Amino acid sequence: PAALGNTHSHIHLWVDLCPDAPPSAPLQTAFSADEEVLALASGALLVMSADYFFCCLGLCASSVMEAMCRNTEMAVVQTCGMWFVTIPLSLYFAFSCPFFADGYQMYGLWAGGATGEAVKAAVMLMMVARTDWEEMSRLARMRNEAEAASKVSSASLKSIRSPRHTPRTSRPNLA
């Protein structure tokens, strides 16, 4: 029932955004009514879905790498993957590959993007899978201990510099 309510609200949102399109119409009708454009967009959805799937896998792997403070390695994979795999393959598929000739160049662009994302995701997932988790755990503990020690030392320096933060001693009652 909750899922049905959620679907119902999405249908209402779709109708509100696109009053001319029936709720069963594909999403691309919100952007064009041209049959040729709609056919091209419908055909590209499979390749775009693959691209999105590989992007999500890569995002998961990059999040794990970022959590392990392996940002440099992640950046190298992302940069090299984009400049040496995704862009060249997209251009090749779109403009030189005979498989994507005769009006299918847009599919070639998306296929190059999906292939590049798959390569980047595979490399980062392999790096995550080959991680020595005991070593990562040891390094994380060292970072936490160093951070705790620096907080203690900065707090003690503040208390030395400003005597008003030191606890007051009780005065003897002279009465």
N, CA and C atoms as an extended XYZ file, in Angstrom:
525
Properties=species:S:1:pos:R:3:atomname:S:1:resname:S:1:resid:I:1 pbc="F F F"
N         0.807       -1.216        0.000 N   PRO     1
C         0.000        0.000        0.000 CA  PRO     1
C         0.845        1.273        0.000 C   PRO     1
N         1.952        1.288        0.763 N   ALA     2
C         2.792        2.489        0.796 CA  ALA     2
C         3.447        2.709       -0.567 C   ALA     2
N         3.891        1.615       -1.175 N   ALA     3
C         4.511        1.743       -2.495 CA  ALA     3
C         3.496        2.217       -3.523 C   ALA     3
N         2.260        1.753       -3.404 N   LEU     4
C         1.220        2.180       -4.323 CA  LEU     4
C         0.955        3.671       -4.169 C   LEU     4
N         0.944        4.149       -2.948 N   GLY     5
C         0.758        5.577       -2.714 CA  GLY     5
C         1.886        6.393       -3.314 C   GLY     5
N         3.108        5.881       -3.209 N   ASN     6
C         4.260        6.560       -3.772 CA  ASN     6
C         4.152        6.619       -5.293 C   ASN     6
N         3.742        5.523       -5.916 N   THR     7
C         3.553        5.498       -7.366 CA  THR     7
C         2.459        6.483       -7.761 C   THR     7
N         1.407        6.524       -6.979 N   HIS     8
C         0.306        7.440       -7.261 CA  HIS     8
C         0.786        8.884       -7.229 C   HIS     8
N         1.622        9.230       -6.260 N   SER     9
C         2.127       10.610       -6.188 CA  SER     9
C         3.059       10.904       -7.351 C   SER     9
N         3.816        9.916       -7.826 N   HIS    10
C         4.671       10.140       -8.994 CA  HIS    10
C         3.837       10.382      -10.239 C   HIS    10
N         2.728        9.648      -10.357 N   ILE    11
C         1.858        9.866      -11.509 CA  ILE    11
C         1.280       11.278      -11.471 C   ILE    11
N         0.860       11.723      -10.294 N   HIS    12
C         0.334       13.085      -10.187 CA  HIS    12
C         1.415       14.107      -10.514 C   HIS    12
N         2.624       13.876      -10.060 N   LEU    13
C         3.726       14.784      -10.370 CA  LEU    13
C         3.957       14.816      -11.874 C   LEU    13
N         3.929       13.636      -12.516 N   TRP    14
C         4.146       13.567      -13.956 CA  TRP    14
C         3.044       14.331      -14.697 C   TRP    14
N         1.814       14.166      -14.286 N   VAL    15
C         0.703       14.855      -14.940 CA  VAL    15
C         0.818       16.355      -14.719 C   VAL    15
N         1.222       16.769      -13.531 N   ASP    16
C         1.377       18.196      -13.263 CA  ASP    16
C         2.479       18.812      -14.113 C   ASP    16
N         3.579       18.082      -14.306 N   LEU    17
C         4.694       18.613      -15.085 CA  LEU    17
C         4.407       18.605      -16.585 C   LEU    17
N         3.700       17.600      -17.054 N   CYS    18
C         3.442       17.439      -18.480 CA  CYS    18
C         1.947       17.268      -18.715 C   CYS    18
N         1.191       18.326      -18.684 N   PRO    19
C        -0.266       18.176      -18.812 CA  PRO    19
C        -0.699       17.613      -20.165 C   PRO    19
N         0.119       17.772      -21.213 N   ASP    20
C        -0.247       17.272      -22.538 CA  ASP    20
C         0.032       15.785      -22.705 C   ASP    20
N         0.901       15.221      -21.856 N   ALA    21
C         1.284       13.819      -22.000 CA  ALA    21
C         0.482       12.961      -21.037 C   ALA    21
N        -0.015       11.832      -21.522 N   PRO    22
C        -0.715       10.923      -20.601 CA  PRO    22
C         0.266       10.292      -19.628 C   PRO    22
N        -0.185        9.843      -18.457 N   PRO    23
C         0.730        9.275      -17.465 CA  PRO    23
C         1.500        8.058      -17.964 C   PRO    23
N         0.989        7.370      -18.973 N   SER    24
C         1.685        6.198      -19.478 CA  SER    24
C         2.715        6.553      -20.538 C   SER    24
N         2.841        7.810      -20.913 N   ALA    25
C         3.786        8.222      -21.945 CA  ALA    25
C         5.209        8.137      -21.420 C   ALA    25
N         6.152        7.816      -22.297 N   PRO    26
C         7.547        7.767      -21.848 CA  PRO    26
C         8.075        9.158      -21.484 C   PRO    26
N         9.103        9.166      -20.677 N   LEU    27
C         9.662       10.414      -20.159 CA  LEU    27
C        10.112       11.353      -21.274 C   LEU    27
N        10.648       10.807      -22.351 N   GLN    28
C        11.181       11.665      -23.403 CA  GLN    28
C        10.112       12.516      -24.080 C   GLN    28
N         8.836       12.188      -23.929 N   THR    29
C         7.775       13.022      -24.519 CA  THR    29
C         7.671       14.373      -23.826 C   THR    29
N         8.258       14.512      -22.665 N   ALA    30
C         8.249       15.805      -21.973 CA  ALA    30
C         9.152       16.807      -22.679 C   ALA    30
N        10.075       16.304      -23.518 N   PHE    31
C        11.061       17.179      -24.137 CA  PHE    31
C        10.855       17.376      -25.635 C   PHE    31
N        10.168       16.431      -26.288 N   SER    32
C         9.967       16.542      -27.725 CA  SER    32
C         8.755       15.721      -28.143 C   SER    32
N         8.116       16.172      -29.214 N   ALA    33
C         7.006       15.411      -29.792 CA  ALA    33
C         7.411       14.819      -31.140 C   ALA    33
N         8.620       15.124      -31.594 N   ASP    34
C         9.129       14.631      -32.873 CA  ASP    34
C         9.358       13.122      -32.784 C   ASP    34
N         8.729       12.373      -33.683 N   GLU    35
C         8.813       10.905      -33.648 CA  GLU    35
C        10.249       10.396      -33.827 C   GLU    35
N        11.029       11.056      -34.659 N   GLU    36
C        12.414       10.625      -34.890 CA  GLU    36
C        13.264       10.816      -33.625 C   GLU    36
N        13.073       11.936      -32.967 N   VAL    37
C        13.792       12.209      -31.712 CA  VAL    37
C        13.362       11.210      -30.639 C   VAL    37
N        12.075       10.941      -30.551 N   LEU    38
C        11.570        9.991      -29.556 CA  LEU    38
C        12.117        8.588      -29.799 C   LEU    38
N        12.193        8.174      -31.049 N   ALA    39
C        12.738        6.847      -31.366 CA  ALA    39
C        14.215        6.770      -31.006 C   ALA    39
N        14.964        7.816      -31.326 N   LEU    40
C        16.386        7.839      -30.994 CA  LEU    40
C        16.596        7.818      -29.485 C   LEU    40
N        15.818        8.612      -28.754 N   ALA    41
C        15.946        8.660      -27.291 CA  ALA    41
C        15.535        7.334      -26.664 C   ALA    41
N        14.487        6.711      -27.174 N   SER    42
C        14.055        5.421      -26.629 CA  SER    42
C        15.130        4.362      -26.830 C   SER    42
N        15.766        4.380      -27.992 N   GLY    43
C        16.829        3.415      -28.260 CA  GLY    43
C        18.063        3.649      -27.404 C   GLY    43
N        18.322        4.900      -27.071 N   ALA    44
C        19.512        5.226      -26.280 CA  ALA    44
C        19.342        4.894      -24.808 C   ALA    44
N        18.116        4.686      -24.351 N   LEU    45
C        17.889        4.451      -22.924 CA  LEU    45
C        18.617        3.210      -22.409 C   LEU    45
N        18.753        2.177      -23.216 N   LEU    46
C        19.455        0.975      -22.774 CA  LEU    46
C        20.928        1.275      -22.517 C   LEU    46
N        21.562        1.983      -23.452 N   VAL    47
C        22.980        2.334      -23.289 CA  VAL    47
C        23.139        3.310      -22.132 C   VAL    47
N        22.217        4.250      -22.002 N   MET    48
C        22.286        5.214      -20.906 CA  MET    48
C        22.083        4.524      -19.558 C   MET    48
N        21.241        3.513      -19.528 N   SER    49
C        21.044        2.755      -18.287 CA  SER    49
C        22.309        2.012      -17.890 C   SER    49
N        22.998        1.440      -18.866 N   ALA    50
C        24.273        0.768      -18.582 CA  ALA    50
C        25.286        1.780      -18.052 C   ALA    50
N        25.324        2.948      -18.665 N   ASP    51
C        26.230        4.004      -18.208 CA  ASP    51
C        25.936        4.371      -16.756 C   ASP    51
N        24.667        4.538      -16.437 N   TYR    52
C        24.264        4.892      -15.078 CA  TYR    52
C        24.614        3.781      -14.092 C   TYR    52
N        24.405        2.533      -14.489 N   PHE    53
C        24.740        1.396      -13.632 CA  PHE    53
C        26.233        1.400      -13.292 C   PHE    53
N        27.076        1.568      -14.311 N   PHE    54
C        28.517        1.573      -14.063 CA  PHE    54
C        28.953        2.799      -13.272 C   PHE    54
N        28.274        3.934      -13.493 N   CYS    55
C        28.554        5.137      -12.678 CA  CYS    55
C        28.273        4.857      -11.207 C   CYS    55
N        27.171        4.168      -10.919 N   CYS    56
C        26.820        3.863       -9.531 CA  CYS    56
C        27.830        2.914       -8.898 C   CYS    56
N        28.279        1.920       -9.650 N   LEU    57
C        29.321        1.029       -9.123 CA  LEU    57
C        30.601        1.809       -8.826 C   LEU    57
N        30.978        2.679       -9.747 N   GLY    58
C        32.164        3.498       -9.536 CA  GLY    58
C        32.026        4.434       -8.356 C   GLY    58
N        30.821        4.968       -8.161 N   LEU    59
C        30.573        5.848       -7.021 CA  LEU    59
C        30.725        5.090       -5.705 C   LEU    59
N        30.215        3.873       -5.666 N   CYS    60
C        30.377        3.051       -4.453 CA  CYS    60
C        31.853        2.808       -4.167 C   CYS    60
N        32.596        2.416       -5.198 N   ALA    61
C        34.023        2.146       -5.009 CA  ALA    61
C        34.782        3.412       -4.615 C   ALA    61
N        34.460        4.551       -5.246 N   SER    62
C        35.173        5.778       -4.903 CA  SER    62
C        34.822        6.245       -3.492 C   SER    62
N        33.612        5.988       -3.039 N   SER    63
C        33.247        6.345       -1.662 CA  SER    63
C        34.033        5.519       -0.656 C   SER    63
N        34.207        4.247       -0.944 N   VAL    64
C        35.002        3.393       -0.054 CA  VAL    64
C        36.455        3.857       -0.055 C   VAL    64
N        36.978        4.177       -1.236 N   MET    65
C        38.369        4.644       -1.310 CA  MET    65
C        38.544        5.971       -0.585 C   MET    65
N        37.581        6.859       -0.719 N   GLU    66
C        37.655        8.146       -0.019 CA  GLU    66
C        37.622        7.934        1.489 C   GLU    66
N        36.803        7.004        1.945 N   ALA    67
C        36.729        6.724        3.381 CA  ALA    67
C        38.053        6.163        3.905 C   ALA    67
N        38.825        5.523        3.036 N   MET    68
C        40.125        4.980        3.443 CA  MET    68
C        41.250        5.984        3.232 C   MET    68
N        40.913        7.229        2.900 N   CYS    69
C        41.898        8.294        2.646 CA  CYS    69
C        42.801        7.946        1.463 C   CYS    69
N        42.223        7.315        0.446 N   ARG    70
C        42.965        6.981       -0.768 CA  ARG    70
C        42.485        7.877       -1.908 C   ARG    70
N        42.397        9.166       -1.616 N   ASN    71
C        41.869       10.135       -2.568 CA  ASN    71
C        42.768       10.302       -3.783 C   ASN    71
N        44.084       10.244       -3.584 N   THR    72
C        45.003       10.430       -4.706 CA  THR    72
C        44.849        9.308       -5.716 C   THR    72
N        44.792        8.070       -5.234 N   GLU    73
C        44.624        6.933       -6.135 CA  GLU    73
C        43.287        7.032       -6.870 C   GLU    73
N        42.256        7.414       -6.158 N   MET    74
C        40.937        7.560       -6.763 CA  MET    74
C        40.966        8.646       -7.843 C   MET    74
N        41.617        9.755       -7.571 N   ALA    75
C        41.695       10.849       -8.541 CA  ALA    75
C        42.470       10.440       -9.783 C   ALA    75
N        43.532        9.665       -9.604 N   VAL    76
C        44.312        9.193      -10.755 CA  VAL    76
C        43.450        8.285      -11.633 C   VAL    76
N        42.716        7.365      -11.019 N   VAL    77
C        41.847        6.469      -11.783 CA  VAL    77
C        40.775        7.266      -12.517 C   VAL    77
N        40.136        8.214      -11.833 N   GLN    78
C        39.071        9.006      -12.457 CA  GLN    78
C        39.615        9.850      -13.618 C   GLN    78
N        40.747       10.496      -13.405 N   THR    79
C        41.317       11.368      -14.434 CA  THR    79
C        41.791       10.565      -15.636 C   THR    79
N        42.576        9.520      -15.386 N   CYS    80
C        43.082        8.704      -16.492 CA  CYS    80
C        41.936        7.993      -17.210 C   CYS    80
N        40.970        7.515      -16.456 N   GLY    81
C        39.828        6.857      -17.078 CA  GLY    81
C        39.045        7.792      -17.979 C   GLY    81
N        38.891        9.031      -17.557 N   MET    82
C        38.135        9.982      -18.366 CA  MET    82
C        38.914       10.378      -19.624 C   MET    82
N        40.198       10.764      -19.447 N   TRP    83
C        40.969       11.289      -20.573 CA  TRP    83
C        41.527       10.223      -21.501 C   TRP    83
N        41.796        9.024      -20.975 N   PHE    84
C        42.424        7.999      -21.810 CA  PHE    84
C        41.481        6.873      -22.226 C   PHE    84
N        40.277        6.811      -21.631 N   VAL    85
C        39.338        5.752      -22.011 CA  VAL    85
C        38.017        6.365      -22.483 C   VAL    85
N        37.331        7.099      -21.616 N   THR    86
C        35.981        7.573      -21.929 CA  THR    86
C        35.946        8.512      -23.129 C   THR    86
N        36.731        9.561      -23.108 N   ILE    87
C        36.674       10.546      -24.199 CA  ILE    87
C        37.143        9.946      -25.524 C   ILE    87
N        38.307        9.259      -25.575 N   PRO    88
C        38.697        8.669      -26.869 CA  PRO    88
C        37.696        7.638      -27.402 C   PRO    88
N        37.174        6.775      -26.527 N   LEU    89
C        36.208        5.784      -26.994 CA  LEU    89
C        34.908        6.433      -27.449 C   LEU    89
N        34.447        7.438      -26.740 N   SER    90
C        33.224        8.135      -27.150 CA  SER    90
C        33.394        8.760      -28.526 C   SER    90
N        34.518        9.412      -28.741 N   LEU    91
C        34.765       10.035      -30.045 CA  LEU    91
C        34.919        8.991      -31.141 C   LEU    91
N        35.635        7.899      -30.844 N   TYR    92
C        35.805        6.837      -31.833 CA  TYR    92
C        34.461        6.198      -32.173 C   TYR    92
N        33.701        5.817      -31.148 N   PHE    93
C        32.414        5.171      -31.398 CA  PHE    93
C        31.462        6.089      -32.168 C   PHE    93
N        31.461        7.366      -31.836 N   ALA    94
C        30.519        8.291      -32.457 CA  ALA    94
C        30.890        8.645      -33.897 C   ALA    94
N        32.188        8.776      -34.178 N   PHE    95
C        32.568        9.329      -35.476 CA  PHE    95
C        33.369        8.397      -36.380 C   PHE    95
N        33.905        7.302      -35.874 N   SER    96
C        34.748        6.444      -36.706 CA  SER    96
C        34.317        4.991      -36.737 C   SER    96
N        33.628        4.519      -35.735 N   CYS    97
C        33.258        3.111      -35.640 CA  CYS    97
C        32.099        2.808      -36.609 C   CYS    97
N        32.288        1.833      -37.501 N   PRO    98
C        31.203        1.529      -38.454 CA  PRO    98
C        29.939        0.989      -37.786 C   PRO    98
N        30.055        0.430      -36.595 N   PHE    99
C        28.894       -0.111      -35.900 CA  PHE    99
C        27.884        0.985      -35.559 C   PHE    99
N        28.367        2.194      -35.285 N   PHE   100
C        27.492        3.302      -34.897 CA  PHE   100
C        27.309        4.317      -36.033 C   PHE   100
N        27.515        3.899      -37.284 N   ALA   101
C        27.346        4.801      -38.419 CA  ALA   101
C        25.860        4.927      -38.778 C   ALA   101
N        25.589        5.729      -39.723 N   ASP   102
C        24.252        5.899      -40.281 CA  ASP   102
C        23.197        6.320      -39.256 C   ASP   102
N        23.468        7.404      -38.547 N   GLY   103
C        22.466        7.959      -37.651 CA  GLY   103
C        22.498        7.447      -36.227 C   GLY   103
N        23.454        6.612      -35.894 N   TYR   104
C        23.533        6.076      -34.530 CA  TYR   104
C        24.728        6.646      -33.753 C   TYR   104
N        25.221        7.808      -34.159 N   GLN   105
C        26.385        8.401      -33.497 CA  GLN   105
C        26.118        8.714      -32.035 C   GLN   105
N        24.889        9.107      -31.711 N   MET   106
C        24.581        9.401      -30.304 CA  MET   106
C        24.749        8.146      -29.447 C   MET   106
N        24.365        6.999      -29.989 N   TYR   107
C        24.568        5.741      -29.258 CA  TYR   107
C        26.056        5.509      -29.019 C   TYR   107
N        26.859        5.882      -30.007 N   GLY   108
C        28.312        5.735      -29.862 CA  GLY   108
C        28.866        6.590      -28.743 C   GLY   108
N        28.371        7.825      -28.633 N   LEU   109
C        28.814        8.684      -27.520 CA  LEU   109
C        28.481        8.042      -26.176 C   LEU   109
N        27.250        7.566      -26.048 N   TRP   110
C        26.837        6.948      -24.790 CA  TRP   110
C        27.562        5.623      -24.543 C   TRP   110
N        27.803        4.855      -25.584 N   ALA   111
C        28.517        3.583      -25.419 CA  ALA   111
C        29.956        3.834      -24.965 C   ALA   111
N        30.581        4.875      -25.491 N   GLY   112
C        31.932        5.227      -25.039 CA  GLY   112
C        31.930        5.640      -23.576 C   GLY   112
N        30.918        6.406      -23.194 N   GLY   113
C        30.792        6.809      -21.788 CA  GLY   113
C        30.565        5.618      -20.879 C   GLY   113
N        29.693        4.707      -21.304 N   ALA   114
C        29.405        3.516      -20.493 CA  ALA   114
C        30.642        2.634      -20.372 C   ALA   114
N        31.387        2.493      -21.455 N   THR   115
C        32.608        1.682      -21.420 CA  THR   115
C        33.643        2.312      -20.494 C   THR   115
N        33.806        3.623      -20.591 N   GLY   116
C        34.749        4.309      -19.706 CA  GLY   116
C        34.363        4.176      -18.248 C   GLY   116
N        33.082        4.336      -17.955 N   GLU   117
C        32.617        4.181      -16.569 CA  GLU   117
C        32.821        2.751      -16.081 C   GLU   117
N        32.612        1.777      -16.968 N   ALA   118
C        32.824        0.368      -16.590 CA  ALA   118
C        34.289        0.115      -16.270 C   ALA   118
N        35.185        0.679      -17.063 N   VAL   119
C        36.626        0.494      -16.815 CA  VAL   119
C        37.024        1.148      -15.500 C   VAL   119
N        36.575        2.384      -15.262 N   LYS   120
C        36.917        3.073      -14.008 CA  LYS   120
C        36.354        2.326      -12.806 C   LYS   120
N        35.119        1.862      -12.920 N   ALA   121
C        34.507        1.124      -11.805 CA  ALA   121
C        35.258       -0.176      -11.555 C   ALA   121
N        35.626       -0.878      -12.616 N   ALA   122
C        36.341       -2.147      -12.457 CA  ALA   122
C        37.695       -1.940      -11.782 C   ALA   122
N        38.410       -0.902      -12.186 N   VAL   123
C        39.731       -0.636      -11.586 CA  VAL   123
C        39.579       -0.284      -10.109 C   VAL   123
N        38.627        0.598       -9.787 N   MET   124
C        38.469        0.985       -8.380 CA  MET   124
C        37.929       -0.162       -7.528 C   MET   124
N        37.010       -0.950       -8.071 N   LEU   125
C        36.517       -2.110       -7.316 CA  LEU   125
C        37.631       -3.124       -7.088 C   LEU   125
N        38.516       -3.279       -8.071 N   MET   126
C        39.665       -4.174       -7.900 CA  MET   126
C        40.594       -3.631       -6.803 C   MET   126
N        40.796       -2.322       -6.788 N   MET   127
C        41.636       -1.725       -5.749 CA  MET   127
C        41.011       -1.930       -4.370 C   MET   127
N        39.701       -1.789       -4.273 N   VAL   128
C        39.016       -2.003       -2.996 CA  VAL   128
C        39.102       -3.473       -2.591 C   VAL   128
N        38.913       -4.365       -3.554 N   ALA   129
C        38.943       -5.798       -3.249 CA  ALA   129
C        40.332       -6.261       -2.813 C   ALA   129
N        41.367       -5.622       -3.323 N   ARG   130
C        42.737       -6.016       -2.980 CA  ARG   130
C        43.276       -5.278       -1.752 C   ARG   130
N        42.431       -4.543       -1.079 N   THR   131
C        42.837       -3.767        0.093 CA  THR   131
C        43.178       -4.685        1.255 C   THR   131
N        44.266       -4.355        1.936 N   ASP   132
C        44.626       -5.049        3.179 CA  ASP   132
C        43.851       -4.352        4.299 C   ASP   132
N        42.730       -4.938        4.691 N   TRP   133
C        41.840       -4.298        5.642 CA  TRP   133
C        42.435       -4.205        7.034 C   TRP   133
N        43.291       -5.136        7.398 N   GLU   134
C        43.968       -5.043        8.695 CA  GLU   134
C        44.878       -3.803        8.727 C   GLU   134
N        45.582       -3.574        7.636 N   GLU   135
C        46.462       -2.401        7.557 CA  GLU   135
C        45.643       -1.107        7.547 C   GLU   135
N        44.546       -1.095        6.815 N   MET   136
C        43.686        0.094        6.786 CA  MET   136
C        43.121        0.379        8.170 C   MET   136
N        42.763       -0.659        8.902 N   SER   137
C        42.238       -0.499       10.257 CA  SER   137
C        43.313        0.071       11.179 C   SER   137
N        44.534       -0.433       11.040 N   ARG   138
C        45.650        0.066       11.852 CA  ARG   138
C        45.907        1.542       11.546 C   ARG   138
N        45.912        1.916       10.267 N   LEU   139
C        46.142        3.314        9.897 CA  LEU   139
C        45.019        4.218       10.402 C   LEU   139
N        43.793        3.736       10.358 N   ALA   140
C        42.663        4.534       10.864 CA  ALA   140
C        42.789        4.761       12.366 C   ALA   140
N        43.196        3.719       13.105 N   ARG   141
C        43.390        3.885       14.553 CA  ARG   141
C        44.498        4.893       14.833 C   ARG   141
N        45.578        4.830       14.063 N   MET   142
C        46.673        5.789       14.258 CA  MET   142
C        46.199        7.218       13.994 C   MET   142
N        45.403        7.411       12.935 N   ARG   143
C        44.891        8.753       12.643 CA  ARG   143
C        43.986        9.242       13.760 C   ARG   143
N        43.130        8.374       14.271 N   ASN   144
C        42.231        8.773       15.359 CA  ASN   144
C        42.992        9.109       16.627 C   ASN   144
N        44.014        8.330       16.948 N   GLU   145
C        44.820        8.603       18.140 CA  GLU   145
C        45.588        9.901       17.981 C   GLU   145
N        46.134       10.152       16.794 N   ALA   146
C        46.862       11.396       16.556 CA  ALA   146
C        45.916       12.591       16.648 C   ALA   146
N        44.706       12.440       16.134 N   GLU   147
C        43.724       13.516       16.206 CA  GLU   147
C        43.315       13.783       17.650 C   GLU   147
N        43.118       12.722       18.422 N   ALA   148
C        42.748       12.891       19.829 CA  ALA   148
C        43.878       13.560       20.598 C   ALA   148
N        45.115       13.164       20.322 N   ALA   149
C        46.264       13.765       21.009 CA  ALA   149
C        46.393       15.245       20.654 C   ALA   149
N        46.144       15.607       19.417 N   SER   150
C        46.256       17.019       19.037 CA  SER   150
C        45.147       17.845       19.686 C   SER   150
N        43.955       17.262       19.864 N   LYS   151
C        42.876       17.987       20.537 CA  LYS   151
C        43.210       18.200       22.004 C   LYS   151
N        43.794       17.191       22.652 N   VAL   152
C        44.165       17.321       24.059 CA  VAL   152
C        45.252       18.365       24.218 C   VAL   152
N        46.265       18.336       23.344 N   SER   153
C        47.353       19.301       23.490 CA  SER   153
C        46.879       20.717       23.197 C   SER   153
N        45.984       20.907       22.219 N   SER   154
C        45.499       22.262       21.954 CA  SER   154
C        44.603       22.742       23.096 C   SER   154
N        43.866       21.849       23.723 N   ALA   155
C        43.022       22.231       24.864 CA  ALA   155
C        43.890       22.616       26.054 C   ALA   155
N        44.968       21.897       26.269 N   SER   156
C        45.837       22.233       27.401 CA  SER   156
C        46.561       23.549       27.151 C   SER   156
N        46.907       23.833       25.898 N   LEU   157
C        47.531       25.115       25.589 CA  LEU   157
C        46.559       26.267       25.836 C   LEU   157
N        45.307       26.089       25.504 N   LYS   158
C        44.311       27.132       25.746 CA  LYS   158
C        44.138       27.394       27.232 C   LYS   158
N        44.171       26.347       28.040 N   SER   159
C        43.985       26.544       29.478 CA  SER   159
C        45.198       27.216       30.103 C   SER   159
N        46.367       27.014       29.553 N   ILE   160
C        47.563       27.681       30.073 CA  ILE   160
C        47.526       29.155       29.716 C   ILE   160
N        47.084       29.484       28.502 N   ARG   161
C        47.076       30.867       28.042 CA  ARG   161
C        46.017       31.710       28.748 C   ARG   161
N        44.878       31.172       29.048 N   SER   162
C        43.827       31.976       29.662 CA  SER   162
C        43.474       31.413       31.032 C   SER   162
N        43.918       32.079       32.080 N   PRO   163
C        43.678       31.567       33.429 CA  PRO   163
C        42.204       31.601       33.828 C   PRO   163
N        41.383       32.373       33.156 N   ARG   164
C        39.980       32.425       33.554 CA  ARG   164
C        39.274       31.104       33.276 C   ARG   164
N        39.852       30.229       32.471 N   HIS   165
C        39.248       28.932       32.200 CA  HIS   165
C        39.686       27.855       33.178 C   HIS   165
N        40.611       28.215       34.050 N   THR   166
C        41.033       27.221       35.039 CA  THR   166
C        40.002       27.165       36.149 C   THR   166
N        39.783       26.014       36.742 N   PRO   167
C        38.762       25.908       37.802 CA  PRO   167
C        39.169       26.733       39.021 C   PRO   167
N        38.209       27.367       39.637 N   ARG   168
C        38.478       28.163       40.843 CA  ARG   168
C        38.571       27.242       42.051 C   ARG   168
N        39.439       27.629       42.917 N   THR   169
C        39.533       26.880       44.182 CA  THR   169
C        38.553       27.506       45.165 C   THR   169
N        38.043       26.736       46.049 N   SER   170
C        37.091       27.283       47.025 CA  SER   170
C        37.840       28.123       48.055 C   SER   170
N        37.247       29.231       48.441 N   ARG   171
C        37.867       30.105       49.452 CA  ARG   171
C        37.474       29.624       50.814 C   ARG   171
N        38.384       29.760       51.751 N   PRO   172
C        38.016       29.349       53.116 CA  PRO   172
C        37.025       30.323       53.722 C   PRO   172
N        36.135       29.804       54.486 N   ASN   173
C        35.108       30.594       55.133 CA  ASN   173
C        35.710       31.198       56.405 C   ASN   173
N        35.857       32.537       56.423 N   LEU   174
C        36.484       33.197       57.559 CA  LEU   174
C        35.477       33.559       58.634 C   LEU   174
N        34.256       33.383       58.438 N   ALA   175
C        33.274       33.775       59.433 CA  ALA   175
C        33.117       32.808       60.558 C   ALA   175
